mmCIF file of C-alpha atoms and ligand atoms in Angstrom:
data_model
loop_
_atom_site.group_PDB
_atom_site.id
_atom_site.type_symbol
_atom_site.label_atom_id
_atom_site.label_comp_id
_atom_site.label_asym_id
_atom_site.label_seq_id
_atom_site.Cartn_x
_atom_site.Cartn_y
_atom_site.Cartn_z
ATOM 1 C CA MET A 1 75.502 119.378 -88.600
ATOM 2 C CA ARG A 2 74.853 117.778 -85.267
ATOM 3 C CA LEU A 3 76.456 119.749 -82.452
ATOM 4 C CA SER A 4 77.105 118.390 -78.964
ATOM 5 C CA VAL A 5 77.960 120.806 -76.204
ATOM 6 C CA VAL A 6 79.543 119.157 -73.173
ATOM 7 C CA ILE A 7 79.556 121.064 -69.896
ATOM 8 C CA PRO A 8 81.057 119.619 -66.704
ATOM 9 C CA LEU A 9 79.954 121.483 -63.623
ATOM 10 C CA LEU A 10 80.367 121.574 -59.883
ATOM 11 C CA ASN A 11 78.094 123.799 -57.793
ATOM 12 C CA GLU A 12 77.041 126.151 -60.585
ATOM 13 C CA ARG A 13 73.323 126.347 -59.942
ATOM 14 C CA GLU A 14 73.109 130.104 -60.376
ATOM 15 C CA ASN A 15 74.858 129.910 -63.725
ATOM 16 C CA LEU A 16 72.674 127.194 -65.246
ATOM 17 C CA ARG A 17 69.703 129.270 -66.438
ATOM 18 C CA PRO A 18 71.700 132.141 -67.954
ATOM 19 C CA LEU A 19 74.072 129.645 -69.558
ATOM 20 C CA TYR A 20 71.259 127.594 -71.054
ATOM 21 C CA ALA A 21 69.587 130.721 -72.446
ATOM 22 C CA GLN A 22 72.862 131.878 -74.023
ATOM 23 C CA LEU A 23 73.567 128.513 -75.586
ATOM 24 C CA LYS A 24 70.106 128.178 -77.060
ATOM 25 C CA GLU A 25 70.230 131.612 -78.551
ATOM 26 C CA ALA A 26 73.701 131.242 -80.031
ATOM 27 C CA PHE A 27 73.550 127.685 -81.332
ATOM 28 C CA SER A 28 70.008 127.106 -82.525
ATOM 29 C CA PRO A 29 70.691 129.058 -85.771
ATOM 30 C CA VAL A 30 73.986 127.286 -86.556
ATOM 31 C CA ALA A 31 73.276 123.658 -85.708
ATOM 32 C CA GLU A 32 70.566 121.565 -87.328
ATOM 33 C CA GLN A 33 70.607 119.339 -84.309
ATOM 34 C CA LEU A 34 71.774 120.478 -80.923
ATOM 35 C CA GLU A 35 72.340 118.476 -77.780
ATOM 36 C CA ILE A 36 73.549 120.035 -74.568
ATOM 37 C CA ILE A 37 75.099 117.543 -72.172
ATOM 38 C CA PHE A 38 75.504 118.765 -68.620
ATOM 39 C CA VAL A 39 77.605 116.629 -66.318
ATOM 40 C CA ASP A 40 76.945 117.277 -62.658
ATOM 41 C CA ASP A 41 80.173 116.416 -60.897
ATOM 42 C CA GLY A 42 78.753 115.801 -57.425
ATOM 43 C CA SER A 43 77.328 119.282 -56.764
ATOM 44 C CA THR A 44 75.897 120.003 -53.337
ATOM 45 C CA ASP A 45 74.107 123.255 -54.176
ATOM 46 C CA GLY A 46 71.112 121.751 -55.954
ATOM 47 C CA SER A 47 72.596 122.003 -59.439
ATOM 48 C CA ALA A 48 71.141 118.567 -60.219
ATOM 49 C CA GLU A 49 67.657 119.851 -59.392
ATOM 50 C CA GLY A 50 68.229 122.822 -61.696
ATOM 51 C CA LEU A 51 69.290 120.476 -64.471
ATOM 52 C CA ARG A 52 66.208 118.291 -64.028
ATOM 53 C CA GLU A 53 64.012 121.354 -64.480
ATOM 54 C CA ILE A 54 65.748 122.467 -67.650
ATOM 55 C CA ALA A 55 65.785 118.935 -69.057
ATOM 56 C CA LYS A 56 62.050 118.621 -68.472
ATOM 57 C CA GLU A 57 61.431 121.643 -70.714
ATOM 58 C CA ASP A 58 63.887 120.705 -73.426
ATOM 59 C CA ALA A 59 64.431 117.155 -74.681
ATOM 60 C CA ASN A 60 67.725 118.208 -76.282
ATOM 61 C CA VAL A 61 69.195 118.894 -72.883
ATOM 62 C CA ARG A 62 70.740 115.774 -71.435
ATOM 63 C CA ALA A 63 72.257 115.476 -68.004
ATOM 64 C CA LEU A 64 74.520 112.972 -66.355
ATOM 65 C CA ILE A 65 74.505 113.176 -62.595
ATOM 66 C CA LEU A 66 77.715 111.583 -61.337
ATOM 67 C CA SER A 67 77.472 109.632 -58.102
ATOM 68 C CA ARG A 68 80.057 111.897 -56.425
ATOM 69 C CA ASN A 69 82.726 114.454 -57.299
ATOM 70 C CA PHE A 70 85.146 112.765 -59.679
ATOM 71 C CA GLY A 71 86.989 115.934 -60.716
ATOM 72 C CA HIS A 72 86.811 118.177 -63.739
ATOM 73 C CA GLU A 73 88.769 115.887 -66.081
ATOM 74 C CA ALA A 74 86.672 112.809 -65.281
ATOM 75 C CA ALA A 75 83.454 114.809 -65.583
ATOM 76 C CA SER A 76 84.524 116.111 -68.992
ATOM 77 C CA THR A 77 85.278 112.536 -70.008
ATOM 78 C CA ALA A 78 81.817 111.399 -68.938
ATOM 79 C CA GLY A 79 80.211 114.069 -71.106
ATOM 80 C CA LEU A 80 82.441 113.358 -74.078
ATOM 81 C CA ASP A 81 81.702 109.635 -73.851
ATOM 82 C CA ALA A 82 77.993 110.401 -74.110
ATOM 83 C CA ALA A 83 78.221 112.932 -76.974
ATOM 84 C CA MET A 84 76.669 111.913 -80.297
ATOM 85 C CA GLY A 85 77.345 114.956 -82.486
ATOM 86 C CA ASP A 86 79.537 115.418 -85.566
ATOM 87 C CA ALA A 87 81.308 118.225 -83.747
ATOM 88 C CA ILE A 88 81.679 118.372 -79.995
ATOM 89 C CA VAL A 89 82.327 121.482 -77.933
ATOM 90 C CA LEU A 90 83.718 121.340 -74.409
ATOM 91 C CA MET A 91 83.025 124.365 -72.253
ATOM 92 C CA ASP A 92 82.719 125.557 -68.647
ATOM 93 C CA ALA A 93 79.464 126.278 -66.897
ATOM 94 C CA ASP A 94 80.413 129.674 -65.505
ATOM 95 C CA LEU A 95 79.903 131.684 -68.730
ATOM 96 C CA GLN A 96 83.634 132.291 -69.030
ATOM 97 C CA ASP A 97 83.527 130.610 -72.417
ATOM 98 C CA PRO A 98 81.497 132.822 -74.779
ATOM 99 C CA PRO A 99 79.115 130.986 -77.170
ATOM 100 C CA GLN A 100 80.005 133.550 -79.842
ATOM 101 C CA THR A 101 83.505 132.060 -79.907
ATOM 102 C CA VAL A 102 81.956 128.657 -80.537
ATOM 103 C CA VAL A 103 80.311 130.023 -83.670
ATOM 104 C CA GLN A 104 83.799 130.993 -84.908
ATOM 105 C CA MET A 105 85.068 127.549 -83.960
ATOM 106 C CA ILE A 106 82.374 125.901 -86.022
ATOM 107 C CA GLU A 107 83.428 127.962 -89.040
ATOM 108 C CA ALA A 108 87.032 126.812 -88.594
ATOM 109 C CA TRP A 109 85.779 123.220 -88.261
ATOM 110 C CA LYS A 110 83.840 123.552 -91.512
ATOM 111 C CA ARG A 111 87.099 124.612 -93.189
ATOM 112 C CA GLY A 112 88.495 121.167 -92.356
ATOM 113 C CA ASN A 113 90.118 121.583 -88.952
ATOM 114 C CA GLN A 114 89.438 118.668 -86.646
ATOM 115 C CA ILE A 115 90.500 120.461 -83.467
ATOM 116 C CA VAL A 116 89.726 124.119 -82.832
ATOM 117 C CA VAL A 117 91.131 125.537 -79.612
ATOM 118 C CA ALA A 118 90.150 128.840 -78.082
ATOM 119 C CA VAL A 119 93.183 130.877 -77.090
ATOM 120 C CA ARG A 120 92.788 133.483 -74.357
ATOM 121 C CA ARG A 121 93.831 136.928 -75.422
ATOM 122 C CA LYS A 122 92.840 138.688 -72.214
ATOM 123 C CA ARG A 123 91.705 137.210 -68.928
ATOM 124 C CA HIS A 124 89.387 139.195 -66.745
ATOM 125 C CA GLY A 125 88.679 138.664 -63.070
ATOM 126 C CA GLU A 126 91.728 136.495 -62.440
ATOM 127 C CA SER A 127 94.565 137.323 -60.069
ATOM 128 C CA VAL A 128 98.048 138.276 -61.263
ATOM 129 C CA PHE A 129 99.330 135.161 -59.479
ATOM 130 C CA LYS A 130 96.991 132.879 -61.435
ATOM 131 C CA LYS A 131 97.842 134.553 -64.731
ATOM 132 C CA PHE A 132 101.558 134.244 -64.015
ATOM 133 C CA THR A 133 101.463 130.600 -62.890
ATOM 134 C CA SER A 134 99.297 129.743 -65.865
ATOM 135 C CA TRP A 135 101.726 131.522 -68.213
ATOM 136 C CA LEU A 136 104.615 129.591 -66.648
ATOM 137 C CA PHE A 137 102.664 126.318 -66.764
ATOM 138 C CA TYR A 138 102.167 126.387 -70.523
ATOM 139 C CA ARG A 139 105.813 127.231 -71.171
ATOM 140 C CA ILE A 140 107.320 124.624 -68.831
ATOM 141 C CA PHE A 141 105.002 121.852 -69.891
ATOM 142 C CA ASN A 142 105.417 122.465 -73.531
ATOM 143 C CA TYR A 143 109.083 121.845 -72.882
ATOM 144 C CA ILE A 144 108.504 118.707 -70.809
ATOM 145 C CA SER A 145 105.714 117.208 -72.880
ATOM 146 C CA ASP A 146 106.561 114.899 -75.762
ATOM 147 C CA VAL A 147 103.763 116.399 -77.867
ATOM 148 C CA PRO A 148 103.366 120.172 -78.143
ATOM 149 C CA PHE A 149 100.086 121.606 -76.955
ATOM 150 C CA PRO A 150 98.680 125.034 -77.719
ATOM 151 C CA LYS A 151 99.690 127.742 -75.255
ATOM 152 C CA ASP A 152 97.108 129.738 -73.300
ATOM 153 C CA ALA A 153 94.247 127.490 -74.333
ATOM 154 C CA GLY A 154 92.112 125.874 -71.669
ATOM 155 C CA ASP A 155 89.662 123.049 -72.116
ATOM 156 C CA PHE A 156 87.398 125.295 -74.162
ATOM 157 C CA ARG A 157 87.587 123.721 -77.615
ATOM 158 C CA LEU A 158 85.770 122.045 -80.442
ATOM 159 C CA ILE A 159 86.684 118.574 -81.633
ATOM 160 C CA ASP A 160 85.564 116.562 -84.600
ATOM 161 C CA ARG A 161 83.915 113.162 -84.231
ATOM 162 C CA SER A 162 87.135 111.469 -85.398
ATOM 163 C CA VAL A 163 89.094 113.113 -82.591
ATOM 164 C CA LEU A 164 86.500 112.008 -80.048
ATOM 165 C CA ASP A 165 86.666 108.435 -81.296
ATOM 166 C CA ALA A 166 90.434 108.508 -80.801
ATOM 167 C CA LEU A 167 90.039 110.112 -77.388
ATOM 168 C CA LYS A 168 87.653 107.402 -76.260
ATOM 169 C CA GLN A 169 90.401 104.832 -76.653
ATOM 170 C CA MET A 170 92.541 106.561 -74.039
ATOM 171 C CA ARG A 171 91.324 105.431 -70.668
ATOM 172 C CA GLU A 172 94.122 106.470 -68.358
ATOM 173 C CA GLN A 173 93.119 107.340 -64.799
ATOM 174 C CA ASP A 174 95.146 110.511 -64.307
ATOM 175 C CA ARG A 175 93.752 112.539 -67.151
ATOM 176 C CA PHE A 176 94.480 115.847 -68.752
ATOM 177 C CA VAL A 177 91.948 116.132 -71.543
ATOM 178 C CA ARG A 178 93.713 119.040 -73.304
ATOM 179 C CA GLY A 179 96.904 117.024 -73.490
ATOM 180 C CA LEU A 180 95.086 113.937 -74.740
ATOM 181 C CA VAL A 181 93.423 115.964 -77.485
ATOM 182 C CA ALA A 182 96.792 117.390 -78.549
ATOM 183 C CA TRP A 183 98.270 113.900 -78.450
ATOM 184 C CA THR A 184 95.859 112.670 -81.136
ATOM 185 C CA GLY A 185 97.678 115.006 -83.517
ATOM 186 C CA PHE A 186 94.747 115.996 -85.733
ATOM 187 C CA LYS A 187 94.733 119.238 -87.716
ATOM 188 C CA THR A 188 94.369 122.098 -85.262
ATOM 189 C CA ALA A 189 93.213 125.682 -85.648
ATOM 190 C CA LYS A 190 93.079 128.502 -83.109
ATOM 191 C CA VAL A 191 90.423 131.066 -82.383
ATOM 192 C CA GLU A 192 91.202 133.993 -80.095
ATOM 193 C CA TYR A 193 88.887 135.365 -77.444
ATOM 194 C CA ASP A 194 88.852 137.580 -74.374
ATOM 195 C CA ARG A 195 88.005 135.558 -71.312
ATOM 196 C CA PRO A 196 85.391 137.297 -69.182
ATOM 197 C CA ALA A 197 85.157 136.872 -65.411
ATOM 198 C CA ARG A 198 82.924 134.229 -63.876
ATOM 199 C CA HIS A 199 79.199 135.017 -64.038
ATOM 200 C CA ALA A 200 78.512 133.756 -60.503
ATOM 201 C CA GLY A 201 80.140 131.557 -57.911
ATOM 202 C CA LYS A 202 83.788 130.911 -57.162
ATOM 203 C CA THR A 203 86.593 129.174 -59.017
ATOM 204 C CA LYS A 204 86.974 125.483 -58.106
ATOM 205 C CA TYR A 205 90.708 125.529 -58.642
ATOM 206 C CA ASN A 206 93.107 126.558 -55.880
ATOM 207 C CA PRO A 207 96.910 126.748 -56.261
ATOM 208 C CA ILE A 208 97.373 123.265 -54.740
ATOM 209 C CA LYS A 209 94.901 121.669 -57.155
ATOM 210 C CA LEU A 210 96.631 123.429 -60.043
ATOM 211 C CA PHE A 211 100.018 122.208 -58.815
ATOM 212 C CA LEU A 212 98.749 118.615 -58.667
ATOM 213 C CA LEU A 213 97.305 118.978 -62.151
ATOM 214 C CA SER A 214 100.699 120.188 -63.367
ATOM 215 C CA LEU A 215 102.304 117.087 -61.865
ATOM 216 C CA ASP A 216 99.821 114.936 -63.752
ATOM 217 C CA VAL A 217 100.774 116.647 -66.963
ATOM 218 C CA ALA A 218 104.506 116.415 -66.349
ATOM 219 C CA VAL A 219 104.305 112.717 -65.593
ATOM 220 C CA GLY A 220 101.471 111.851 -67.940
ATOM 221 C CA PHE A 221 102.910 113.176 -71.154
ATOM 222 C CA SER A 222 106.547 112.377 -70.876
ATOM 223 C CA THR A 223 109.200 110.363 -69.094
ATOM 224 C CA LYS A 224 111.513 113.375 -69.152
ATOM 225 C CA PRO A 225 111.289 113.784 -65.343
ATOM 226 C CA LEU A 226 112.857 110.315 -65.034
ATOM 227 C CA ARG A 227 115.576 111.356 -67.460
ATOM 228 C CA LEU A 228 116.091 114.508 -65.432
ATOM 229 C CA ALA A 229 116.473 112.358 -62.322
ATOM 230 C CA THR A 230 119.076 110.212 -64.028
ATOM 231 C CA GLY A 231 120.946 113.293 -65.238
ATOM 232 C CA LEU A 232 120.925 114.875 -61.798
ATOM 233 C CA GLY A 233 122.155 111.653 -60.194
ATOM 234 C CA PHE A 234 124.938 111.553 -62.742
ATOM 235 C CA ILE A 235 126.064 115.114 -62.046
ATOM 236 C CA VAL A 236 125.958 114.677 -58.260
ATOM 237 C CA THR A 237 128.021 111.486 -58.530
ATOM 238 C CA LEU A 238 130.628 113.183 -60.718
ATOM 239 C CA VAL A 239 130.930 116.157 -58.369
ATOM 240 C CA SER A 240 131.271 113.829 -55.352
ATOM 241 C CA LEU A 241 133.986 111.823 -57.066
ATOM 242 C CA GLU A 242 135.868 114.974 -57.916
ATOM 243 C CA GLU A 243 135.568 116.251 -54.322
ATOM 244 C CA ALA A 244 136.637 112.895 -52.866
ATOM 245 C CA THR A 245 139.713 112.844 -55.070
ATOM 246 C CA ARG A 246 140.605 116.404 -54.176
ATOM 247 C CA ILE A 247 140.314 115.752 -50.425
ATOM 248 C CA LEU A 248 142.346 112.542 -50.676
ATOM 249 C CA VAL A 249 145.099 114.296 -52.596
ATOM 250 C CA GLU A 250 145.144 117.226 -50.145
ATOM 251 C CA LYS A 251 145.217 114.979 -47.090
ATOM 252 C CA ILE A 252 147.631 112.231 -48.199
ATOM 253 C CA ILE A 253 149.945 114.023 -50.588
ATOM 254 C CA TRP A 254 149.973 117.590 -49.264
ATOM 255 C CA GLY A 255 149.190 116.695 -45.669
ATOM 256 C CA ILE A 256 146.596 119.497 -45.333
ATOM 257 C CA PRO A 257 144.219 118.833 -42.374
ATOM 258 C CA LEU A 258 140.467 118.654 -43.237
ATOM 259 C CA PRO A 259 138.676 121.870 -42.296
ATOM 260 C CA GLY A 260 135.379 121.646 -40.297
ATOM 261 C CA TYR A 261 132.193 119.719 -40.757
ATOM 262 C CA ALA A 262 130.226 122.352 -42.667
ATOM 263 C CA LEU A 263 130.801 120.991 -46.116
ATOM 264 C CA GLN A 264 130.069 117.425 -45.016
ATOM 265 C CA THR A 265 126.841 118.385 -43.304
ATOM 266 C CA VAL A 266 125.627 120.446 -46.231
ATOM 267 C CA GLY A 267 126.575 117.647 -48.597
ATOM 268 C CA LEU A 268 124.658 115.129 -46.495
ATOM 269 C CA PHE A 269 121.482 117.181 -46.500
ATOM 270 C CA PHE A 270 121.837 117.973 -50.169
ATOM 271 C CA LEU A 271 122.161 114.319 -51.100
ATOM 272 C CA GLY A 272 119.289 113.370 -48.779
ATOM 273 C CA GLY A 273 117.112 115.979 -50.466
ATOM 274 C CA VAL A 274 118.058 114.929 -53.949
ATOM 275 C CA GLN A 275 117.356 111.295 -53.131
ATOM 276 C CA MET A 276 113.936 112.035 -51.722
ATOM 277 C CA LEU A 277 113.054 114.159 -54.714
ATOM 278 C CA LEU A 278 114.097 111.440 -57.116
ATOM 279 C CA LEU A 279 112.220 108.781 -55.145
ATOM 280 C CA GLY A 280 109.201 111.055 -55.373
ATOM 281 C CA VAL A 281 109.547 111.279 -59.141
ATOM 282 C CA ILE A 282 109.746 107.501 -59.424
ATOM 283 C CA GLY A 283 106.844 107.230 -56.985
ATOM 284 C CA GLU A 284 104.695 109.418 -59.248
ATOM 285 C CA TYR A 285 105.120 106.965 -62.077
ATOM 286 C CA ILE A 286 104.543 103.949 -59.846
ATOM 287 C CA GLY A 287 101.381 105.566 -58.486
ATOM 288 C CA ARG A 288 100.084 105.943 -62.012
ATOM 289 C CA ILE A 289 100.922 102.341 -62.843
ATOM 290 C CA TYR A 290 99.119 101.259 -59.674
ATOM 291 C CA ARG A 291 95.974 103.283 -60.388
ATOM 292 C CA HIS A 292 95.987 102.096 -63.964
ATOM 293 C CA SER A 293 96.341 98.454 -62.951
ATOM 294 C CA GLN A 294 93.320 98.760 -60.655
ATOM 295 C CA ASN A 295 91.369 99.370 -63.847
ATOM 296 C CA ARG A 296 88.474 101.156 -62.168
ATOM 297 C CA PRO A 297 85.919 103.097 -64.202
ATOM 298 C CA LEU A 298 86.815 106.779 -64.613
ATOM 299 C CA TYR A 299 83.448 107.910 -63.245
ATOM 300 C CA ILE A 300 80.117 106.504 -62.166
ATOM 301 C CA VAL A 301 76.876 107.940 -63.446
ATOM 302 C CA GLY A 302 74.218 107.971 -60.747
ATOM 303 C CA GLU A 303 71.389 109.230 -62.926
ATOM 304 C CA ARG A 304 70.878 109.835 -66.637
ATOM 305 C CA ILE A 305 68.325 112.438 -67.654
ATOM 306 C CA ASN A 306 66.898 112.508 -71.197
ATOM 307 C CA ASP A 307 69.315 109.791 -72.179
ATOM 308 C CA LYS A 308 69.313 108.717 -75.792
HETATM 309 N N1 LIG B 1 84.364 121.614 -62.335
HETATM 310 C C1 LIG B 1 83.933 120.289 -62.273
HETATM 311 N N2 LIG B 1 84.448 119.483 -61.289
HETATM 312 C C2 LIG B 1 85.402 119.913 -60.403
HETATM 313 C C3 LIG B 1 85.855 121.248 -60.509
HETATM 314 C C4 LIG B 1 85.323 122.066 -61.498
HETATM 315 O O1 LIG B 1 83.101 119.862 -63.066
HETATM 316 O O2 LIG B 1 85.815 119.127 -59.537
HETATM 317 C C5 LIG B 1 83.816 122.490 -63.408
HETATM 318 C C6 LIG B 1 83.339 123.864 -62.956
HETATM 319 O O3 LIG B 1 82.019 123.805 -62.466
HETATM 320 C C7 LIG B 1 83.435 124.661 -64.234
HETATM 321 C C8 LIG B 1 84.666 124.068 -64.890
HETATM 322 O O4 LIG B 1 84.863 122.774 -64.300
HETATM 323 O O5 LIG B 1 82.324 124.463 -65.074
HETATM 324 C C9 LIG B 1 85.901 124.926 -64.712
HETATM 325 O O6 LIG B 1 86.101 125.237 -63.353
HETATM 326 P P1 LIG B 1 86.408 126.712 -62.833
HETATM 327 O O7 LIG B 1 85.550 127.696 -63.539
HETATM 328 O O8 LIG B 1 86.301 126.688 -61.339
HETATM 329 O O9 LIG B 1 87.926 126.875 -63.252
HETATM 330 P P2 LIG B 1 88.638 128.240 -63.729
HETATM 331 O O10 LIG B 1 87.800 128.818 -64.846
HETATM 332 O O11 LIG B 1 88.658 129.113 -62.542
HETATM 333 O O12 LIG B 1 89.990 127.790 -64.184
HETATM 334 MG MG1 LIG B 2 85.861 129.274 -64.746
#
């Protein structure tokens, strides 16, 4: 088999050598042909230099140096677009994704599974907050999304050539590669693993970035948020009608004077808030339409090393 390993990275210089050594050791016995594709996503710590050195020693190491930071999803896409293998593995550069798990994935692939996802059993070196939000994320978005995607699985996965060919046809700007893979609907297997802590360096995801990613998923894989907006509008209108009728009846028929402004003020702010929220939801979709209509490339490769 020909195995492609795709690794997007941002400022991971210290991890490159140990990672490369691990990959070589683990994969050389299982793959007849091995290519390792590093995608440097605009690093500023000399990662590109590190990649050039490794690529000089090993012709099977390819590197794409993007012209700037395009984000994890775009960088993954760049690597996937370049991959030539029969099976393609997507993994992180920080040694959080153990190569030994990939060996298990390859076995599952050989049994006829076109997608093999790695599911995290334990997560080391991550805060309780991150674990909780991530737990919540997978549950909420499985509900929102029109296609189910495996819980507690990150980008770490193996896909068959046929899945990659399908993936390459999806060129949307706001990407969530995991979701796109699930969307293709090919036969999926799971492999469990314990996720170790980062080897070196810091995580590139902060809570805000994760929140924005969640928005992308909510909007990108379903129009349920729009439905939710419609439903909410419907409920608020019904309640208002009911209240208006009640007040009219009280005032005109029973002659009860209207008490205070509190209810009116609260109602005003509530409606204002709901309207802004709903405009925001619509805006999210319009933003996506706008970015899509610009039709810009998803990434720009500044330099290709050992390109085939
Ligand atoms: N990464 C990237 N571009 C970015 C942010 C991250 O290529 O803009 C890479 C990063 O170098 C790593 C992978 O994406 O190889 C996952 O990032 P990280 O380890 O920071 O995420 P975490 O494991 O903390 O969720
Ligand atoms: Mg990581």
